[in-house]
Coordinates of C-alpha atoms in Angstrom, one line a residue:
X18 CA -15.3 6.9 -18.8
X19 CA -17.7 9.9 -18.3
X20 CA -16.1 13.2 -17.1
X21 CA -18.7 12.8 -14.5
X22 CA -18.0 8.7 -13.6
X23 CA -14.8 9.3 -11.7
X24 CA -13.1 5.4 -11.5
X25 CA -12.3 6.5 -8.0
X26 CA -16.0 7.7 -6.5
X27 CA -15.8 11.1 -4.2
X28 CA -18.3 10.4 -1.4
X29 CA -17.8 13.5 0.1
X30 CA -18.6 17.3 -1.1
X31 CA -15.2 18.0 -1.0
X32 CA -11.7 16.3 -1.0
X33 CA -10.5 15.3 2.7
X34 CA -7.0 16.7 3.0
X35 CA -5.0 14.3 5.8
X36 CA -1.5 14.8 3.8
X37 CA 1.2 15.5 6.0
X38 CA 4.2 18.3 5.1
X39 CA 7.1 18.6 6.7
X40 CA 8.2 22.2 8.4
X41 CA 10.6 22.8 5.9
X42 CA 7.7 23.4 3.3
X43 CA 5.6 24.7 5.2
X44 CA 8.3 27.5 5.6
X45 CA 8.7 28.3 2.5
X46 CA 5.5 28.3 1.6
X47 CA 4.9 30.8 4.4
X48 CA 7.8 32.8 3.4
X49 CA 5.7 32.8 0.2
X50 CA 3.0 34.5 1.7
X51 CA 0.8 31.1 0.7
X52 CA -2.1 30.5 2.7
X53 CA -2.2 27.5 4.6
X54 CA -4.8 24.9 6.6
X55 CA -3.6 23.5 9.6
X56 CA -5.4 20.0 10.4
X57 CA -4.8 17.8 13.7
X58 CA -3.9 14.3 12.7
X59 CA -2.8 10.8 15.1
X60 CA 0.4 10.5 16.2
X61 CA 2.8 9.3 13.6
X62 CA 3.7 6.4 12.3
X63 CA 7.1 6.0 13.6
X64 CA 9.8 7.5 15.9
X65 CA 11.6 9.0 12.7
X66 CA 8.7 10.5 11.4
X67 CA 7.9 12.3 14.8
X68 CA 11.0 14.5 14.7
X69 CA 9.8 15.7 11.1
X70 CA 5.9 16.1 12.3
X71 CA 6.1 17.5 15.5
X72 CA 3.6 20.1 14.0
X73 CA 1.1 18.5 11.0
X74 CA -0.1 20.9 8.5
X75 CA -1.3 21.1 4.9
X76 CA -0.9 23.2 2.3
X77 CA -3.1 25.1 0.2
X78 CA -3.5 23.3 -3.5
X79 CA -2.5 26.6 -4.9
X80 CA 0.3 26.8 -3.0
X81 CA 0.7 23.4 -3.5
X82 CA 0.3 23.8 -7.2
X83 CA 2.8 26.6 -7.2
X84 CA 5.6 24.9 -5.4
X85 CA 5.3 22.1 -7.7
X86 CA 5.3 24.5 -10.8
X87 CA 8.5 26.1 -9.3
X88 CA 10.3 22.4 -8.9
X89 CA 9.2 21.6 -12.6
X90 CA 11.1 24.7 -13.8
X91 CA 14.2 23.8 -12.2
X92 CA 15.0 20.5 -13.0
X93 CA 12.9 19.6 -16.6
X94 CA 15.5 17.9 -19.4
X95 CA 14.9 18.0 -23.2
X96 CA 13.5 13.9 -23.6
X97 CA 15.6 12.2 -26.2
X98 CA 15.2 8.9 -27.6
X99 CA 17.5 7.6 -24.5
X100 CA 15.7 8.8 -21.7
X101 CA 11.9 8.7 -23.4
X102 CA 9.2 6.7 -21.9
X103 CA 9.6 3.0 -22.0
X104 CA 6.7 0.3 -22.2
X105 CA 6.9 -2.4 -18.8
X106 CA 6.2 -5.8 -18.9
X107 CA 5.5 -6.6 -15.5
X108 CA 5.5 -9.7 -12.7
X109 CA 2.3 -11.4 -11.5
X110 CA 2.6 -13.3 -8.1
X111 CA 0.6 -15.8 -7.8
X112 CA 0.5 -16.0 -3.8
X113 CA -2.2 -17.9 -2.0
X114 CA -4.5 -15.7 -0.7
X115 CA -4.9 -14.1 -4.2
X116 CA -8.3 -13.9 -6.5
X117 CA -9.1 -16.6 -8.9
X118 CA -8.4 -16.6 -12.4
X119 CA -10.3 -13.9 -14.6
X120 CA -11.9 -13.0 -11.4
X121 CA -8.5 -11.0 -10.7
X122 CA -7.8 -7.5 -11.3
X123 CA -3.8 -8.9 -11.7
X124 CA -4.1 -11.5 -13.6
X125 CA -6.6 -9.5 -16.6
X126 CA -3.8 -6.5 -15.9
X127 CA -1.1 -9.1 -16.8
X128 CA -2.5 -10.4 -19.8
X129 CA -3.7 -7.2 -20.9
X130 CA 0.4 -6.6 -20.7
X131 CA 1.4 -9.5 -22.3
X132 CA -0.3 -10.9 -25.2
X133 CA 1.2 -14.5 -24.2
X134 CA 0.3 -14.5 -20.6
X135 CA -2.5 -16.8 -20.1
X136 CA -5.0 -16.4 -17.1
X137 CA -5.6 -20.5 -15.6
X138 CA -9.1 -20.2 -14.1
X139 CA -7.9 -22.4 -10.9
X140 CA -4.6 -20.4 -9.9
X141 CA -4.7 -17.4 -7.8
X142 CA -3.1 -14.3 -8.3
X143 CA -2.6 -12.1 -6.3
X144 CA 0.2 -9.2 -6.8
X145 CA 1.5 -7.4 -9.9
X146 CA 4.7 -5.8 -9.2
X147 CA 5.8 -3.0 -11.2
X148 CA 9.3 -1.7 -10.3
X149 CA 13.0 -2.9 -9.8
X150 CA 12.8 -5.8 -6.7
X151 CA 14.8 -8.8 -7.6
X152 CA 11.8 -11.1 -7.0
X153 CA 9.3 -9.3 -9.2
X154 CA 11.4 -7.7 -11.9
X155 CA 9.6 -5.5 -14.2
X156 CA 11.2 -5.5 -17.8
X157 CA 11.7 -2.8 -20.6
X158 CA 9.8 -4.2 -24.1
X159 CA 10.1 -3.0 -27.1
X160 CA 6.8 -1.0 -28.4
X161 CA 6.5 -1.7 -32.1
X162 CA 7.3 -4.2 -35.3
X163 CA 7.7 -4.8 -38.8
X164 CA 7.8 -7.6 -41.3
X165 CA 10.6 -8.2 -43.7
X166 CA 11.0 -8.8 -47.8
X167 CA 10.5 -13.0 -46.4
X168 CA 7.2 -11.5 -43.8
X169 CA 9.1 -12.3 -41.0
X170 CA 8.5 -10.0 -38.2
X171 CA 11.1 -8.0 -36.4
X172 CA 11.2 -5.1 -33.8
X173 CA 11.8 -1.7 -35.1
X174 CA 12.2 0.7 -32.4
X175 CA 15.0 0.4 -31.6
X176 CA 14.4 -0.4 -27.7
X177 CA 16.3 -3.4 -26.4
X178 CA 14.7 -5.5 -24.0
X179 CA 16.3 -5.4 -20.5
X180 CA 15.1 -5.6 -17.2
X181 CA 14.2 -2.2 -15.4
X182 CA 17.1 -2.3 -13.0
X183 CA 19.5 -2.3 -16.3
X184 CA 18.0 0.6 -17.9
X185 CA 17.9 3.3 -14.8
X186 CA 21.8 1.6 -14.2
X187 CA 22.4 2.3 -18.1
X188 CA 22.7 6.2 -17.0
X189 CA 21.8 6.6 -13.4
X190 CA 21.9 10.8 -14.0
X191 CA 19.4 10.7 -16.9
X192 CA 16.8 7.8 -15.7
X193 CA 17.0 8.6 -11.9
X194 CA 17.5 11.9 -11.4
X195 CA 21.1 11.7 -10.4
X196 CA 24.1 9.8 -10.8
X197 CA 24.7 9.0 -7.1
X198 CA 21.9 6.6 -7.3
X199 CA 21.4 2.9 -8.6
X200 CA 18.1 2.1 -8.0
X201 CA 14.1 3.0 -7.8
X202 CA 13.2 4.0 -3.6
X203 CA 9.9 2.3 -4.0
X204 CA 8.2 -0.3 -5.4
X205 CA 4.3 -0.3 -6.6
X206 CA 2.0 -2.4 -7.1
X207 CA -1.7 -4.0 -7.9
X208 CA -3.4 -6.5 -5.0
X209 CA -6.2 -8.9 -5.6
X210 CA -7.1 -10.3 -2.1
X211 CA -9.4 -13.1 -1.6
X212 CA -8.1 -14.5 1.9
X213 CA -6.8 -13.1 4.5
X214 CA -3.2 -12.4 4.5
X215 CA -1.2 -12.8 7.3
X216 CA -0.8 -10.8 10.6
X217 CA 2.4 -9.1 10.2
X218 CA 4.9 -5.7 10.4
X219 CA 7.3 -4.2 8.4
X220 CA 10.7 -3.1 10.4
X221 CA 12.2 0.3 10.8
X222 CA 15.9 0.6 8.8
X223 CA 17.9 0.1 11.8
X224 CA 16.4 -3.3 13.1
X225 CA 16.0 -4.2 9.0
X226 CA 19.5 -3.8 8.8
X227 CA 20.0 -6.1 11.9
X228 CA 17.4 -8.8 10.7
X229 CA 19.6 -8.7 7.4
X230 CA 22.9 -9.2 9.1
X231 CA 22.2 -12.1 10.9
X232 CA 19.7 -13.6 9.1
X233 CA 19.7 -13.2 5.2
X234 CA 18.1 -16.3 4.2
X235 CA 14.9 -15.0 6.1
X236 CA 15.0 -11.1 5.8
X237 CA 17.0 -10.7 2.4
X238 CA 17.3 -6.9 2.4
X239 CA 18.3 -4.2 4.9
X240 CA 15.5 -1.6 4.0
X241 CA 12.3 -0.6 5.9
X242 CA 8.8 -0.8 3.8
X243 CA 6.1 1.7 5.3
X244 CA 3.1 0.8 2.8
X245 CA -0.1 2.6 1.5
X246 CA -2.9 1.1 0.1
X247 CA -5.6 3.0 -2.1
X248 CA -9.1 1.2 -2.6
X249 CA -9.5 0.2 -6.4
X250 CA -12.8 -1.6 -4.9
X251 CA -15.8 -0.6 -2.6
X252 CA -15.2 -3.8 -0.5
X253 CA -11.6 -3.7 1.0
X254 CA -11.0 -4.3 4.3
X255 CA -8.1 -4.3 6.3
X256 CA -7.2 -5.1 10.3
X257 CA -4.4 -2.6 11.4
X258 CA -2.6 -1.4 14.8
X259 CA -4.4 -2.0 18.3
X260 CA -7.2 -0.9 19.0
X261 CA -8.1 1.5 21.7
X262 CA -7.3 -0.1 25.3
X263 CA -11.3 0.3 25.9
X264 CA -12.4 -1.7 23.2
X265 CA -9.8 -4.2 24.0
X266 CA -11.0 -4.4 27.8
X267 CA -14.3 -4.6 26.0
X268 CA -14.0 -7.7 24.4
X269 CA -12.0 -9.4 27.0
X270 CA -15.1 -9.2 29.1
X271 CA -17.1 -10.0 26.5
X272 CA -15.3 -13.2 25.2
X273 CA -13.8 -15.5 28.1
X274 CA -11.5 -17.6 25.4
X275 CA -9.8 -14.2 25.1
X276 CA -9.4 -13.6 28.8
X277 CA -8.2 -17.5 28.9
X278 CA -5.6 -17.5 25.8
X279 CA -3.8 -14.5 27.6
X280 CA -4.4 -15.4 31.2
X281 CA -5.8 -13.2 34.2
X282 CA -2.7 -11.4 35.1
X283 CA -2.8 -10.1 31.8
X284 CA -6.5 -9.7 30.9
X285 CA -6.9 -8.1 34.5
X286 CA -3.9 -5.2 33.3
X287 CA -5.5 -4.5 30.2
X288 CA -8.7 -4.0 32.5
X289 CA -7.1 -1.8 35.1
X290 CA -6.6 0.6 31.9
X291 CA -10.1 0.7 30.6
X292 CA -10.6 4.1 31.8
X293 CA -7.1 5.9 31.5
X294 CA -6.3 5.7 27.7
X295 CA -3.1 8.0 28.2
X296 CA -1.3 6.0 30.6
X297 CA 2.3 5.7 30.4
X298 CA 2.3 2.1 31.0
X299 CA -0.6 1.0 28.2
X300 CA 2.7 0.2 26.1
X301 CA 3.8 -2.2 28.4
X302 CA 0.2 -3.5 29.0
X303 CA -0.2 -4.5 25.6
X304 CA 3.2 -6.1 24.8
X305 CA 2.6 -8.3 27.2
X306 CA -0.7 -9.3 26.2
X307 CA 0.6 -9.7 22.5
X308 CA 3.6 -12.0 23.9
X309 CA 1.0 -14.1 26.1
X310 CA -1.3 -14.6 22.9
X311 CA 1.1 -15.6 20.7
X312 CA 2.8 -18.0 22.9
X313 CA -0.2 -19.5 24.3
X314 CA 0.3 -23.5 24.8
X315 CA -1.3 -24.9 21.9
X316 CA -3.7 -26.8 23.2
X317 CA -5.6 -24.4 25.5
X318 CA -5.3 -22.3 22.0
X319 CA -7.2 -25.0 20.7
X320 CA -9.9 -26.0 23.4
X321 CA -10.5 -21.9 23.4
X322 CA -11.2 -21.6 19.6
X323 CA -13.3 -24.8 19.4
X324 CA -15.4 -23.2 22.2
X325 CA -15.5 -19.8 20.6
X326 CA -16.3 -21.0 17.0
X327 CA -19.2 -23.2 18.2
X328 CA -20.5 -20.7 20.5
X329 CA -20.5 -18.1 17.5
X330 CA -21.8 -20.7 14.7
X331 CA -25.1 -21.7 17.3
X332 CA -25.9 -18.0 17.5
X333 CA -25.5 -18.5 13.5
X334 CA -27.8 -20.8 13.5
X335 CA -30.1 -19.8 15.3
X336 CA -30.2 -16.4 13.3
X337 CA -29.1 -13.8 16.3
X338 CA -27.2 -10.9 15.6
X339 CA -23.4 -11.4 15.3
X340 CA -21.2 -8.2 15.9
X341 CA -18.3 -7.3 12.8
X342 CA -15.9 -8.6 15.3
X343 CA -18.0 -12.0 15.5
X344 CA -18.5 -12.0 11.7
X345 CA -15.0 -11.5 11.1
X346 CA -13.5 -13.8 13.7
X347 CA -15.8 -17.0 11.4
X348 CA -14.7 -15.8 8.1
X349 CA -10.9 -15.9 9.5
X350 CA -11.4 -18.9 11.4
X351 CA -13.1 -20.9 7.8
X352 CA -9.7 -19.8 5.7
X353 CA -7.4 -20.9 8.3
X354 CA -8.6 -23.5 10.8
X355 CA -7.0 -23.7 14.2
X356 CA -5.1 -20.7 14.2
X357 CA -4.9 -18.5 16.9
X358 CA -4.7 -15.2 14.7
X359 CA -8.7 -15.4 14.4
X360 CA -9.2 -13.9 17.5
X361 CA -6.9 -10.6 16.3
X362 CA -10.1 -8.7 15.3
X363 CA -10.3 -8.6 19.2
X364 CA -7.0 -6.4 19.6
X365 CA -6.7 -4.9 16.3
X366 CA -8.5 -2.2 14.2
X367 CA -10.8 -3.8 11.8
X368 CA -11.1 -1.0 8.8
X369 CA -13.2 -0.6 5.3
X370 CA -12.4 1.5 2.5
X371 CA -14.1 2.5 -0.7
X372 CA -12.3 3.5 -4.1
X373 CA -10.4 6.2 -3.7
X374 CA -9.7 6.0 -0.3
X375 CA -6.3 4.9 1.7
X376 CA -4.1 4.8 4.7
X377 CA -0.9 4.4 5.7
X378 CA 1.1 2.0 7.7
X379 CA 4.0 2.6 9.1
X380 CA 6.9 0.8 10.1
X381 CA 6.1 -1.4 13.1
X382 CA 2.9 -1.7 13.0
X383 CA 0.8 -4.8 13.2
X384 CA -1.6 -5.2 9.9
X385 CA -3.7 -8.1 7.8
X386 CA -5.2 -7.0 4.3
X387 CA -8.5 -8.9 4.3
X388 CA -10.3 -8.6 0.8
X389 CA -10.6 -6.6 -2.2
X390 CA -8.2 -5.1 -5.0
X391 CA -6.1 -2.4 -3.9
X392 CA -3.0 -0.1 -5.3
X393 CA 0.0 -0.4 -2.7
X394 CA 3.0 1.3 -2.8
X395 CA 6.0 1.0 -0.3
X396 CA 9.6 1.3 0.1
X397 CA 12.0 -0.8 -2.1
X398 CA 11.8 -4.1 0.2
X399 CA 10.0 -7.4 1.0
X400 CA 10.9 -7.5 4.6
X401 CA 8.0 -9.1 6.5
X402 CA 7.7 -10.2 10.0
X403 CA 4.8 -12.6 10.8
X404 CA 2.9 -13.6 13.6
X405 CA -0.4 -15.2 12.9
X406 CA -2.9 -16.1 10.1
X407 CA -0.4 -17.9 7.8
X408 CA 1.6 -21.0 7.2
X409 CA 4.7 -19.7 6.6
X410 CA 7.5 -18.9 9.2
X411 CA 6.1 -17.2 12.4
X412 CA 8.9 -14.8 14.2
X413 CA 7.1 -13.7 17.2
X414 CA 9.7 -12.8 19.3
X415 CA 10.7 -10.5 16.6
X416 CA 7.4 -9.3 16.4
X417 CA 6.4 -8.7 19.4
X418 CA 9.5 -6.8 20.4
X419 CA 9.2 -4.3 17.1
X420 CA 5.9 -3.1 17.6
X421 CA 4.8 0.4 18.6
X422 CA 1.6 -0.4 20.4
X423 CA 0.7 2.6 19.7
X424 CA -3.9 2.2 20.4
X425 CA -5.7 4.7 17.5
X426 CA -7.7 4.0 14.5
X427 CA -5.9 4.5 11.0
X428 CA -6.0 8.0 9.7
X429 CA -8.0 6.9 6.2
X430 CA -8.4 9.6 3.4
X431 CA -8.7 10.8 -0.1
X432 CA -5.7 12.3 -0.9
X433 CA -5.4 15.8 -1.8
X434 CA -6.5 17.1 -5.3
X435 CA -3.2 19.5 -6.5
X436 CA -5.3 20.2 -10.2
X437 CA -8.5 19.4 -12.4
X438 CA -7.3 15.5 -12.8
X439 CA -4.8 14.6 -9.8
X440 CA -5.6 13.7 -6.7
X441 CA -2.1 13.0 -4.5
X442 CA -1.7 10.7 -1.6
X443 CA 1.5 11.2 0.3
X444 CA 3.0 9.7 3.1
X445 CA 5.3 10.4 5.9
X446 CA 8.4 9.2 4.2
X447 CA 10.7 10.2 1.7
X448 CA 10.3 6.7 -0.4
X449 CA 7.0 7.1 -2.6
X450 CA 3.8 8.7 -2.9
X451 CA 0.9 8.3 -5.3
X452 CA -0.8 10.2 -8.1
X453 CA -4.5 9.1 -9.5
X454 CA -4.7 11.1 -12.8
X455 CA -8.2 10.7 -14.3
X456 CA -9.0 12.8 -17.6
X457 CA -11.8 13.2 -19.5
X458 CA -12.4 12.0 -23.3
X459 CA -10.6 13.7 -25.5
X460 CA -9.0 15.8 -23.1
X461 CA -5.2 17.0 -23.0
X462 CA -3.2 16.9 -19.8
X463 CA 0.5 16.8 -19.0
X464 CA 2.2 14.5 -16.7
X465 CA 4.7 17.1 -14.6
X466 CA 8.3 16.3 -15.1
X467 CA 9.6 15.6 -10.9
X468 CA 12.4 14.8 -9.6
X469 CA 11.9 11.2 -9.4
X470 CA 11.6 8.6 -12.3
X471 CA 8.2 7.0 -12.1
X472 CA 6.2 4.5 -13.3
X473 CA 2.6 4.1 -14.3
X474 CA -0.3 1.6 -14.5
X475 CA -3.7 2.1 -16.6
X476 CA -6.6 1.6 -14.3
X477 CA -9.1 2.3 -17.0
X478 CA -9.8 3.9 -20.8
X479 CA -7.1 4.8 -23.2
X480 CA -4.9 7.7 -24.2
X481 CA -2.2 8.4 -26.3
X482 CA 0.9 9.4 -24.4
X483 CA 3.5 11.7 -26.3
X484 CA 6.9 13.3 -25.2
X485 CA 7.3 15.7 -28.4
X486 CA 8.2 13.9 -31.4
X487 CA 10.9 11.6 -29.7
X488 CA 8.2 9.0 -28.8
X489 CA 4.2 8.1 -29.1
X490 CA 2.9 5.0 -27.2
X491 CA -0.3 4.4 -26.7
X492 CA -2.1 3.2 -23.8
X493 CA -4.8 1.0 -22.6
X494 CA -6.4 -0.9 -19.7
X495 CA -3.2 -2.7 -17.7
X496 CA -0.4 -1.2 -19.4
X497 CA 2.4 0.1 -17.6
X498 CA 5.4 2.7 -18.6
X499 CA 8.8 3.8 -16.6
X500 CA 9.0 7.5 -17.2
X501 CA 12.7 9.0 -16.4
X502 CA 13.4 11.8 -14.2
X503 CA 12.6 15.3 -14.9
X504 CA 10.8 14.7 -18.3
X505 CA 7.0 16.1 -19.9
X506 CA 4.8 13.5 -20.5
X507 CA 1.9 14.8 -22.3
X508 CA -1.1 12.6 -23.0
X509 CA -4.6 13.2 -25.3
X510 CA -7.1 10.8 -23.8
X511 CA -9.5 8.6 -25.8
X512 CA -13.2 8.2 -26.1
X513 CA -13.7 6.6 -22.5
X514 CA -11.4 9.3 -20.8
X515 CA -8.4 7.8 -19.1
X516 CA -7.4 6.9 -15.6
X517 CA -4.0 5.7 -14.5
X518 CA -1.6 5.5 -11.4
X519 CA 1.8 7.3 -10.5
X520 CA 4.0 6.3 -8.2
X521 CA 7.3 8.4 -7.9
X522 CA 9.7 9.6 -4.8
X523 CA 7.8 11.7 -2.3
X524 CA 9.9 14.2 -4.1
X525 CA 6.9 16.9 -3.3
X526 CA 7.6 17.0 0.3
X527 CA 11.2 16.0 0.8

């Protein structure tokens, strides 16, 4: 990898900065007497987030840079051969709507990984989980062999295999940063999407916790799981939160099996709000809609879509111009016939990214990846609530009531570049954030000790990673390491250069 032939292409002249602080920084950094930018960004994500954002702002990257520098001081610990780096062995998912065989980014990670994980041509997969969730464990492996006098081979490292959960649990203090915790508060990941996944939301903590209590077997965890995806590929696309009441009025208008599948009362609200896009009752407007759509009698669902389809497949045919709306609603209705959910590129935002670039979803928010190979990373959980697009269990009454409605178009970006190599994307949230670390060949760089363990995946090259002389590993496309809190990682990259991942605690903002 060229110094010049960034895995992640910068299409602009200059980083877009969208990352949100919190006031608390931005007071000490102006207590500091560091400059700062103040941007205007959407509303937040969620009603906890507002009382931390009533005022957006960025931060300079050299005050950035010398906060972080600060923080590092503070809490680095000599690494010893108990808390060094550990090699990860992680869990491929091999969910429906993933990409085919070698044509997947997680299955040539996973055998990249594992020298006995064989990629079938005919299965899909589609996640690679790296972190501590009980249905995706990651697991510690050992990192080097030896033969003995007989030429049998045997591990010399002295590592014992475990699961991830067992080594941070083996000394909570050392591997996570404090001995009050038990557990990683994210988990990270590598999508490969070749069908549409389904329409769906992620709850808050408190109705998590209520989904949890009274029913386990369905949502198996009381935590929330605000997501953000960064673009590995130039052809990711997404659908996420409602679009702007105008466009909406729009395209009932414009397509009649909309206005029948939610009836007139409701088409003719949504139309009474074309022109006032701040009105208090928009909410309401839309939550209605939502409900009538999803609880449509099935039959006028299906008389609509056969109409709609064969409408848009004549205009195919005969070669006229179909809108992205019209182009997506076909590819949706092909992967799964007869639902209802084709007609959500109607109501929600249809967005594409390119590598490098992300957004974030909050909790309650409506969402469907689409295609391409992404990086995720949310909050410890696999809460999902699901509405549409999918033949698994459909909760809309739970859905319905949970979401915002908020009507803007995702806040996309490309992170913010703290030094030469790292570019950092950071949500809203105290759970995660993201580091892309790209170095040149034969270039040093050190990986910051924070106040977070983290874990790391190899997007491209090879490097040589080093922590003094306690431990050398070295590293290459789809290999993944846990790194414990508050320990240097220091790296010497190889003749392509090196690009990997991060995912920690949003321990630079909170």
């Amino acid at each position: 990898m060229a110094h010049n032939q960034s895995f992640f292409k910068d299409k602009t002249s200059k980083h877009q900065t969208n990352t949100r602080f919190t006031m608390g920084l931005h007071d000490i950094a102006r207590s500091r007497g560091y400059n700062q930018d103040v941007e205007v960004l959407p509303p937040n994500h969620n009603e906890q987030a507002k009382a931390s954002y009533n005022i957006p702002r960025s931060i300079s990257g050299n005050a950035l840079a010398s906060l972080i520098a600060e923080q590092e001081a503070a809490t680095e610990v000599p690494v010893t051969k108990e808390n060094a780096m550990r090699k990860l062995n992680c869990k491929a998912q091999n969910y429906a709507w993933g990409r085919m065989g070698r044509n997947s980014t997680v299955a040539n990670m996973s055998a990249a990984q594992n020298e006995e994980f064989e990629i079938q041509d005919d299965k899909p997969y589609a996640e690679l989980w790296i972190g501590t969730h009980p249905n995706g464990m990651s697991n510690i492996c050992s990192t080097g062999s030896d033969e003995d006098e007989d030429g049998e081979s045997f591990v010399d490292d002295g590592i014992t295999p475990m699961s991830l959960l067992e080594h941070v649990n083996s000394n909570p203090k050392l591997h996570l940063g404090s001995d009050t915790k038990s557990d990683l508060t994210f988990l990270f990941k590598i999508l490969s999407i070749e069908k549409v996944l389904s329409i769906q939301a992620h709850p808050d903590k408190k109705l998590a916790e209520q989904l949890h209590t009274s029913r386990p077997h369905v949502y198996k965890d009381p935590n929330h799981k605000p997501e953000m995806a960064v673009a590995l590929t130039d052809d990711f696309e997404a659908m996420c939160g409602f679009r702007p009441v105008n466009h909406i009025a729009e395209n009932l208008k414009k397509y009649p099996e909309f206005w029948v599948v939610i009836g007139k009362e409701a088409a003719e609200n949504v139309l009474a709000l074309e022109h006032n896009p701040n009105s208090s009752a928009i909410r309401g407007v839309l939550r209605n809609m939502f409900h009538k759509f999803n609880t449509a009698d099935d039959e006028l669902i299906q008389r609509q879509l056969t109409k709609l389809i064969g409408r848009l497949r004549l205009k195919q045919l005969r070669h006229d111009e179909l809108s992205r709306d019209a182009k997506l609603m076909l590819k949706l209705a092909n992967q799964f016939p007869g639902d209802s959910g084709m007609m959500a590129p109607l109501m929600l935002n249809h967005v594409r990214l390119t590598r490098g670039q992300s957004f974030y979803i909050g909790a309650n928010e409506p969402h469907a990846y689409i295609s391409g190979e992404i990086i995720e990373c949310m909050a410890c959980s696999d809460n999902v609530v699901r509405a549409g697009l999918t033949p698994k269990l459909k909760d809309v009454d739970t859905l319905v009531s949970m979401l915002t409605y908020r009507t803007a178009v995702p806040t996309i970006t490309r992170g913010k570049k703290i030094d030469d190599c790292t570019t950092l994307y950071a949500p809203p949230v105290a759970d995660f954030c993201i580091e892309i670390i790209e170095v040149p060949a034969y270039s040093n760089y050190e990986l910051r000790p924070v106040r977070s363990p983290s874990v790391v995946i190899t997007l491209d090259g090879d490097a040589k990673f080093e922590q003094g002389n306690v431990s050398s590993l070295i590293m290459t496309y789809g290999g993944a390491l846990f790194i414990s809190a508050n320990t240097r990682t220091g790296l010497r990259a190889g003749t392509k250069g090196i690009s990997i991942a991060r995912a920690m605690s949003n321990v630079h903002f909170y």
